[in-house]
Short mmCIF file of N, CA and C in Angstrom, two decimals:
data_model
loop_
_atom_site.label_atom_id
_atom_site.label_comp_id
_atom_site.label_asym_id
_atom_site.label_seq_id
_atom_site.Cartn_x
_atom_site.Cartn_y
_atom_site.Cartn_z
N UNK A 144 116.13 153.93 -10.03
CA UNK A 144 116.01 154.85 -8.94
C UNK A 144 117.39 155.47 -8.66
N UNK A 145 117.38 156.64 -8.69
CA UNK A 145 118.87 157.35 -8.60
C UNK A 145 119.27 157.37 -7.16
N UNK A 146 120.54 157.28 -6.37
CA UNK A 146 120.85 156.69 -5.48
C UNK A 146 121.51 158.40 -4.82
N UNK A 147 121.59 158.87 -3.37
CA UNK A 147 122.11 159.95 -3.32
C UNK A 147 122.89 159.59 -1.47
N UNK A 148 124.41 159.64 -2.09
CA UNK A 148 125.48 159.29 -0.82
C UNK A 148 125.15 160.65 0.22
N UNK A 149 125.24 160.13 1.17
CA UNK A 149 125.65 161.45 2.02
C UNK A 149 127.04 161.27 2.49
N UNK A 150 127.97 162.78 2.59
CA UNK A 150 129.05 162.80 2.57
C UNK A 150 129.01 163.69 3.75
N UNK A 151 130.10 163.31 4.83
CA UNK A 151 130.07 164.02 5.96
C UNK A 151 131.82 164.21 5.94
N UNK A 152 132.41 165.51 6.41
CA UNK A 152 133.19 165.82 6.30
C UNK A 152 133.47 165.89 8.01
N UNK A 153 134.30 165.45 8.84
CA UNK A 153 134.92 165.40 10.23
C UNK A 153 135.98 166.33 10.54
N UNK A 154 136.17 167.10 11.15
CA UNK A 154 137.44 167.80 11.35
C UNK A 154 137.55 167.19 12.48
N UNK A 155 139.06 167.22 13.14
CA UNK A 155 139.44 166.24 13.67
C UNK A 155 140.42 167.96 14.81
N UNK A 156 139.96 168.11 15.71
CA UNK A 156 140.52 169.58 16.31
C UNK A 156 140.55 169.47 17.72
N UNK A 157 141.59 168.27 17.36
CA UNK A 157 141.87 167.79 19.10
C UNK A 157 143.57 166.94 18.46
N UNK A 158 143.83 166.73 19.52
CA UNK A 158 145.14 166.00 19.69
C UNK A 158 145.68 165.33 20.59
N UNK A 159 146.37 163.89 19.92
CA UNK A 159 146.36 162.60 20.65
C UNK A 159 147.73 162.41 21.22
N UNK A 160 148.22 161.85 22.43
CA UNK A 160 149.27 161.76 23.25
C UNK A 160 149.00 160.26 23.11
N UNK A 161 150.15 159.52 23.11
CA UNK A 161 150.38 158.19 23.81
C UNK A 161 151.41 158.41 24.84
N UNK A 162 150.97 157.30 25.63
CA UNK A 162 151.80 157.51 27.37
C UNK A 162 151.99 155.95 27.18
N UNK A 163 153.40 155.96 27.99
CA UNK A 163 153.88 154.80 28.62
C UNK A 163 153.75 154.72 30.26
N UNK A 164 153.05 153.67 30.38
CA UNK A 164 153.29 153.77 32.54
C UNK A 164 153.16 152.87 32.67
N UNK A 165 153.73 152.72 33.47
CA UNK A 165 153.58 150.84 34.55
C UNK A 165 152.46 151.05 35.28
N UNK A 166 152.17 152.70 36.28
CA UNK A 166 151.60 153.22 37.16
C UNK A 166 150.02 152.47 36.72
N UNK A 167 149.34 152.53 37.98
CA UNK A 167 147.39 152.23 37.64
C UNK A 167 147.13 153.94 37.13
N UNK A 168 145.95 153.69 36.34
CA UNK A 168 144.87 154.01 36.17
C UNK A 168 145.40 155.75 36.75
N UNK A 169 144.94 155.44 38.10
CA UNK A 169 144.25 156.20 38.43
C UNK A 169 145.78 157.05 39.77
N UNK A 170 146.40 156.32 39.50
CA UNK A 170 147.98 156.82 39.99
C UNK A 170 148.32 157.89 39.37
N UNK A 171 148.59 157.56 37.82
CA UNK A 171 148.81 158.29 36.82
C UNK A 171 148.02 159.62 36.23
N UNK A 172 146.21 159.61 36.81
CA UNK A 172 145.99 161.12 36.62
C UNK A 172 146.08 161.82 38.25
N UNK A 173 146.33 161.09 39.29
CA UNK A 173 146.75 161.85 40.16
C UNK A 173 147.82 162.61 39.97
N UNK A 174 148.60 161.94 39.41
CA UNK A 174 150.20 162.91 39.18
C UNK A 174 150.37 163.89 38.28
N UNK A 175 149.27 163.72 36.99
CA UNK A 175 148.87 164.45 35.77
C UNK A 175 148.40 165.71 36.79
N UNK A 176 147.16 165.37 37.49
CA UNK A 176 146.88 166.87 38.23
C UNK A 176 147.50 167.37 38.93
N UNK A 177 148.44 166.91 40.28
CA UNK A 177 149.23 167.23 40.44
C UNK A 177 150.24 168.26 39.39
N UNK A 178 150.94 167.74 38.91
CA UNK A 178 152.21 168.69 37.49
C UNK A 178 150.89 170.09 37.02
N UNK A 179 150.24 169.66 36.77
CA UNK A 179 149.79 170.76 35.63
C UNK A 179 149.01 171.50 36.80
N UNK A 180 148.33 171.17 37.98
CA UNK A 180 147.77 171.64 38.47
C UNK A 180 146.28 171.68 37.89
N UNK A 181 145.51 170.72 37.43
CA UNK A 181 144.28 170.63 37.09
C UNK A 181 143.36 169.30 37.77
N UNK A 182 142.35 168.87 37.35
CA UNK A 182 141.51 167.83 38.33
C UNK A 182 140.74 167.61 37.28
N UNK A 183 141.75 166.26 37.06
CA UNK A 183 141.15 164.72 35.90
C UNK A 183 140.23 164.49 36.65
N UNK A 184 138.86 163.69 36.59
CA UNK A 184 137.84 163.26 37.07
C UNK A 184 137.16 161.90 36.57
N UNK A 185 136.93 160.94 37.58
CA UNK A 185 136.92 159.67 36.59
C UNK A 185 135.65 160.13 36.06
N UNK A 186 135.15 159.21 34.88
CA UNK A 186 133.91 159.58 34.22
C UNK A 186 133.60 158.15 34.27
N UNK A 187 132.07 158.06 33.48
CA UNK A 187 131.59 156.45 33.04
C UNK A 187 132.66 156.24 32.15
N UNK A 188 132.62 154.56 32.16
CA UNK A 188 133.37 154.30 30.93
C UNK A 188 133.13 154.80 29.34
N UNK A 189 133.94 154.77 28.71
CA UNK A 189 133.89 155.49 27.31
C UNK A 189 133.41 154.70 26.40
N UNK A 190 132.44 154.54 25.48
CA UNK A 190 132.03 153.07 24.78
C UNK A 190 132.53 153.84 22.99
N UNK A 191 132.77 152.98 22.63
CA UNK A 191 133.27 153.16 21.24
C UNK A 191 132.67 151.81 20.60
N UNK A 192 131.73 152.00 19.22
CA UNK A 192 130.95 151.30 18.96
C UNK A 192 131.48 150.47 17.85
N UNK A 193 131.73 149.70 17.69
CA UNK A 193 132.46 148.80 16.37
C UNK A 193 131.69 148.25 15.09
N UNK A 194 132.03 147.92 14.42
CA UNK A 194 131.50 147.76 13.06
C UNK A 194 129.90 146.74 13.24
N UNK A 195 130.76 145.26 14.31
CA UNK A 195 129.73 144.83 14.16
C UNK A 195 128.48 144.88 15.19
N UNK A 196 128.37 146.02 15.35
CA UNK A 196 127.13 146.38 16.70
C UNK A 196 127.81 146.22 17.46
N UNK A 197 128.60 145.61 17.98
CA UNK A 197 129.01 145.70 19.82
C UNK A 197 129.87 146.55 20.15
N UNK A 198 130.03 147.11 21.76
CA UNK A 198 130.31 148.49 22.26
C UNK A 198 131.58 147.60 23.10
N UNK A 199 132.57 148.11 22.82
CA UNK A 199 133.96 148.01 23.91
C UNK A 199 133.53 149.63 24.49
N UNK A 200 133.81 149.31 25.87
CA UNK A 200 134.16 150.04 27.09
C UNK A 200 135.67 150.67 27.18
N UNK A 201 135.85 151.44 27.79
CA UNK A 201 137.27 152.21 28.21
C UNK A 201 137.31 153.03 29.37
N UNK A 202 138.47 152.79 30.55
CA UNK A 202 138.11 153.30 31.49
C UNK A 202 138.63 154.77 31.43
N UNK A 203 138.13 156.06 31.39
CA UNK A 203 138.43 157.77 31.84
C UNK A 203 138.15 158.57 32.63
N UNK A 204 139.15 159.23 32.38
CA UNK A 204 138.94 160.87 33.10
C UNK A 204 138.82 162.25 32.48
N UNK A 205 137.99 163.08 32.83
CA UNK A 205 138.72 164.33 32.31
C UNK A 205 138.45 165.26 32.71
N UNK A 206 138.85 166.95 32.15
CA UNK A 206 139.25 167.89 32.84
C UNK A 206 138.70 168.69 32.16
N UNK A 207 137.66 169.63 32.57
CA UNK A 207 136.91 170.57 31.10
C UNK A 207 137.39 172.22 31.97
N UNK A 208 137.65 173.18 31.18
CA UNK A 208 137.53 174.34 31.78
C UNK A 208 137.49 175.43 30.62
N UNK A 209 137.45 176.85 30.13
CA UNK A 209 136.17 177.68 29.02
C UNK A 209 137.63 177.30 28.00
N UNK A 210 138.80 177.15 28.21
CA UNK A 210 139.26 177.03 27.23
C UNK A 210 139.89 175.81 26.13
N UNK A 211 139.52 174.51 27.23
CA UNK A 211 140.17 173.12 26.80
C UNK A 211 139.46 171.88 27.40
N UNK A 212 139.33 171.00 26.56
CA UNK A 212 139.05 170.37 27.56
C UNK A 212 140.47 168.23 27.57
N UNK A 213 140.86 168.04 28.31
CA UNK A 213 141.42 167.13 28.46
C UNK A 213 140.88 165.75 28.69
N UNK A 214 141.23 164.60 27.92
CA UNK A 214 140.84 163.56 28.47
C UNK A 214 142.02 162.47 28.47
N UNK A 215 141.51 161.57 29.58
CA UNK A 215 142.89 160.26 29.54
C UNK A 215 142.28 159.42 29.56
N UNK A 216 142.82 158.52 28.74
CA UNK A 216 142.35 156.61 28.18
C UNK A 216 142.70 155.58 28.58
N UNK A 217 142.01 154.70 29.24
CA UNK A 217 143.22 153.45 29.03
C UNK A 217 143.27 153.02 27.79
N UNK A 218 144.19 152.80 27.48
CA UNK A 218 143.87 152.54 25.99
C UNK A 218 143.60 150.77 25.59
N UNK A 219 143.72 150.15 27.02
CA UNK A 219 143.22 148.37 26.88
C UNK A 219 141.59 149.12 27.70
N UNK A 220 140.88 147.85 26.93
CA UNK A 220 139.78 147.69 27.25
C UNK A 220 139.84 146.75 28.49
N UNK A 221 138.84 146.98 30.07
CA UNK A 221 138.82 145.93 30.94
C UNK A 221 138.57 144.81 31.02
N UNK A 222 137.79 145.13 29.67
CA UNK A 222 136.24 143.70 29.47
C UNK A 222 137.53 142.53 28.38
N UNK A 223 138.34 142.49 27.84
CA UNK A 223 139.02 142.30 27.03
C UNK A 223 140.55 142.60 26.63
N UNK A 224 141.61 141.71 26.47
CA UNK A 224 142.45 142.17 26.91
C UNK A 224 143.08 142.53 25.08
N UNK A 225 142.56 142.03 24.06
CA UNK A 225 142.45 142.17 22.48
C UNK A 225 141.86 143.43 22.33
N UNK A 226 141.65 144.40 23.56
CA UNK A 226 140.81 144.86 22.61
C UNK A 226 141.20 146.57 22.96
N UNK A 227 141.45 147.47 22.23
CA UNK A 227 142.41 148.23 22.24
C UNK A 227 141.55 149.78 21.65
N UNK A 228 141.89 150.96 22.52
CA UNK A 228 141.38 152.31 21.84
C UNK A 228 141.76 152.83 20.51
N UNK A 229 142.89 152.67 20.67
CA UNK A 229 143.83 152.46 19.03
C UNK A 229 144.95 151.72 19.33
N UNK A 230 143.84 150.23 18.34
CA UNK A 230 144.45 149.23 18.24
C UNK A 230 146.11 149.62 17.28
N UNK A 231 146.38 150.42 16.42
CA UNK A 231 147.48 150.88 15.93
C UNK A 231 148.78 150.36 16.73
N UNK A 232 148.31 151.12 18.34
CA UNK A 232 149.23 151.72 18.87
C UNK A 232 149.06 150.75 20.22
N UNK A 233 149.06 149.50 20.07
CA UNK A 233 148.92 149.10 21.44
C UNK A 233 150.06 148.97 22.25
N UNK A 234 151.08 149.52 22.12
CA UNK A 234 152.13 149.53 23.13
C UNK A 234 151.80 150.66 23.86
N UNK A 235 151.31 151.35 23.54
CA UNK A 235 150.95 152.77 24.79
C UNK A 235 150.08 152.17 25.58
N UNK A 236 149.87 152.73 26.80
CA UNK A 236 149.21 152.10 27.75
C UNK A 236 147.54 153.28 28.53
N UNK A 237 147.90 153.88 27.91
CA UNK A 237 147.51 155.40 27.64
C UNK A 237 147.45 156.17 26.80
N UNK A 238 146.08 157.10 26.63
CA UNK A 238 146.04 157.74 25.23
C UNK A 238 145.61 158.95 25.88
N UNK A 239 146.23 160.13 25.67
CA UNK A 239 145.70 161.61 26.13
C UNK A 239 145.16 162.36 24.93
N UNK A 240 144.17 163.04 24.77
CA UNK A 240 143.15 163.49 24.05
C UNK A 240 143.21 164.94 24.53
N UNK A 241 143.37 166.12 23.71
CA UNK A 241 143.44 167.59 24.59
C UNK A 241 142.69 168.09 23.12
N UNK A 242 141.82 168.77 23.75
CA UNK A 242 140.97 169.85 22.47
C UNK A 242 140.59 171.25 23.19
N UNK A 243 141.11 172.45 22.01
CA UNK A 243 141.52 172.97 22.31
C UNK A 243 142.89 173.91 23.06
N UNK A 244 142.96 174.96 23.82
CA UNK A 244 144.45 175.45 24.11
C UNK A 244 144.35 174.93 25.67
N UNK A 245 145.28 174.51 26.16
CA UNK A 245 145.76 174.23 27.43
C UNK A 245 146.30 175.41 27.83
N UNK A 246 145.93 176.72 29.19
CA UNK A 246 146.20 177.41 29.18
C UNK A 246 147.49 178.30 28.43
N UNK A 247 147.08 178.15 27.26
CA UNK A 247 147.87 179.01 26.08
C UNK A 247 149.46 178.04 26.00
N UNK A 248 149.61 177.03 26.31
CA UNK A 248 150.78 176.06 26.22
C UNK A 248 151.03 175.84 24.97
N UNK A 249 152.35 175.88 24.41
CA UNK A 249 152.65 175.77 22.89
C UNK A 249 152.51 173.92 23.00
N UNK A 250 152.74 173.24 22.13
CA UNK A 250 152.65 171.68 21.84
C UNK A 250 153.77 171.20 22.63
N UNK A 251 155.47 171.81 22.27
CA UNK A 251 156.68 171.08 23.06
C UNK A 251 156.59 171.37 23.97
N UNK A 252 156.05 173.18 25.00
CA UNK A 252 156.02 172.75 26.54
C UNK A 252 155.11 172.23 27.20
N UNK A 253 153.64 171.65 26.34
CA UNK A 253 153.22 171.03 26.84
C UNK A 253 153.65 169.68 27.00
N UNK A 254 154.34 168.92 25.90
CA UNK A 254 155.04 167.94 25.96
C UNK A 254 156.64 167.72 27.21
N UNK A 255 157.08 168.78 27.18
CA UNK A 255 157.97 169.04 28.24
C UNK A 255 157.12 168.58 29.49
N UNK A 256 155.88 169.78 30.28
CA UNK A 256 155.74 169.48 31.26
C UNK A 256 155.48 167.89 31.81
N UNK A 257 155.05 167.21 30.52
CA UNK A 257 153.99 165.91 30.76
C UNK A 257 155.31 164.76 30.85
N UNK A 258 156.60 165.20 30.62
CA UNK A 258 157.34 164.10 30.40
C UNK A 258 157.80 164.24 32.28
N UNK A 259 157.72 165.51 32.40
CA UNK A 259 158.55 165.33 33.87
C UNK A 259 157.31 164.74 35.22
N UNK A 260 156.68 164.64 34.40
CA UNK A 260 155.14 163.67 35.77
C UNK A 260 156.11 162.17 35.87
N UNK A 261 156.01 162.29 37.42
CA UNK A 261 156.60 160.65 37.91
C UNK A 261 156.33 159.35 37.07
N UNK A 262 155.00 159.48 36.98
CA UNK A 262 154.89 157.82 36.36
C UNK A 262 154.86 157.77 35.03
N UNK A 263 155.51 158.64 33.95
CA UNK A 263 155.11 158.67 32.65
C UNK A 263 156.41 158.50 32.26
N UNK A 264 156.58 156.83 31.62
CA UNK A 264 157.87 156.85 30.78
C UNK A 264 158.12 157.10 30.16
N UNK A 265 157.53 157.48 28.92
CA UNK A 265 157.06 157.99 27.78
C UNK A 265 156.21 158.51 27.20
N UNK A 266 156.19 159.48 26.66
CA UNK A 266 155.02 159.98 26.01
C UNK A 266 155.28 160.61 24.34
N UNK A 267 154.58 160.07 23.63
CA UNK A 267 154.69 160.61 21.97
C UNK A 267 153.42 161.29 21.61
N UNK A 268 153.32 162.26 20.77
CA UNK A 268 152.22 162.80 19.80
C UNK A 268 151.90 161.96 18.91
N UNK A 269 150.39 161.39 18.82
CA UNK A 269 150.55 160.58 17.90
C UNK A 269 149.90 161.11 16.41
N UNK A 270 150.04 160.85 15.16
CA UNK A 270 149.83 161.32 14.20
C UNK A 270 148.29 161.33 13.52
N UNK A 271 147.38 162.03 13.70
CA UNK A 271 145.85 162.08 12.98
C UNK A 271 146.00 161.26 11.85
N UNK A 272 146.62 162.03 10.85
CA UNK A 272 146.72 161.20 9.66
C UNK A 272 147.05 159.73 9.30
N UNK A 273 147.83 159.36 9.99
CA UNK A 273 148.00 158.19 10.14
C UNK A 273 147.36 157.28 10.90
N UNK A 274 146.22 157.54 11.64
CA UNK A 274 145.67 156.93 12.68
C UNK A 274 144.27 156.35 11.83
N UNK A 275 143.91 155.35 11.80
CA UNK A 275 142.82 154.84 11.42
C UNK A 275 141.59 154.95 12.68
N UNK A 276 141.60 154.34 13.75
CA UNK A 276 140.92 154.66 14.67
C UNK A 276 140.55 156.12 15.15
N UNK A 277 141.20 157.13 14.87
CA UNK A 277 140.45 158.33 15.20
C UNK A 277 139.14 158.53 15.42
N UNK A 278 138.03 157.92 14.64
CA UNK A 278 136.61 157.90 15.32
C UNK A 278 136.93 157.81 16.53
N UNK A 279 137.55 156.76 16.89
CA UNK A 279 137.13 156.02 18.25
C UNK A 279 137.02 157.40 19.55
N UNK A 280 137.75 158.80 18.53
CA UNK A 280 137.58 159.66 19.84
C UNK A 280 136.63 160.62 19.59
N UNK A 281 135.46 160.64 18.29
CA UNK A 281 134.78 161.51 18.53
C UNK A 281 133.34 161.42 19.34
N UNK A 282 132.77 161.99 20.34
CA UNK A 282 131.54 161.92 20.79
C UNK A 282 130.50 162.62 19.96
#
């Protein structure tokens, strides 16, 4: 019996921030809306489904408007403290997700504005290609 793969091709047309904060949750997209002037919104938790059937949770927010839409991660799971959005990168404490243009913002001033928000010690671009977990952000 001849066997026939299906091959699905993903484009990946979004882009990932890691954040450093001490700040909660929910400190940290206050100040995000604040700077940029937009309104993060908590959502249900985010479930990302794992190999072996079971669903880790993640707590978010985000920000949709006709040209972008934004989201923020914790990037630890509540239910679990092993258990990570991209496990890669578990020193970030935070994972920002932007698809699409942020009112027409090039990449460094968007990176500019996001470094000068109070509670963000850090923040890096993190690399698609190199990221194994990337599913974990498509819906």
């Amino acid at each position: 019996m001849k066997k026939t793969k299906l091959q699905v091709d993903v484009t990946y047309d979004f882009d990932l921030f890691g954040i450093t904060s001490s700040a909660k949750f929910h400190k940290l997209c206050w100040a995000i809306n604040q700077h940029l002037g937009i309104r993060l919104v908590k959502k249900e938790d985010y479930e990302v489904l794992i190999k072996n059937g079971t669903s880790i949770f993640f707590i978010n927010s985000s920000f949709k408007d006709s040209s972008c839409q934004i989201d923020l991660f914790k990037n630890k799971s509540p239910d679990s403290d092993l258990q990570f959005i991209t496990p890669e990168y578990q020193h970030y404490d935070f994972v920002l997700k932007i698809n699409g243009l942020f009112q027409t913002f090039a990449e460094e001033e968007l990176l500019k504005q996001l470094r000068e928000v109070k509670y963000i010690e850090y923040i890096a671009k993190l690399s698609l290609d190199k990221l194994k977990s990337k599913d974990n952000f498509l819906y």
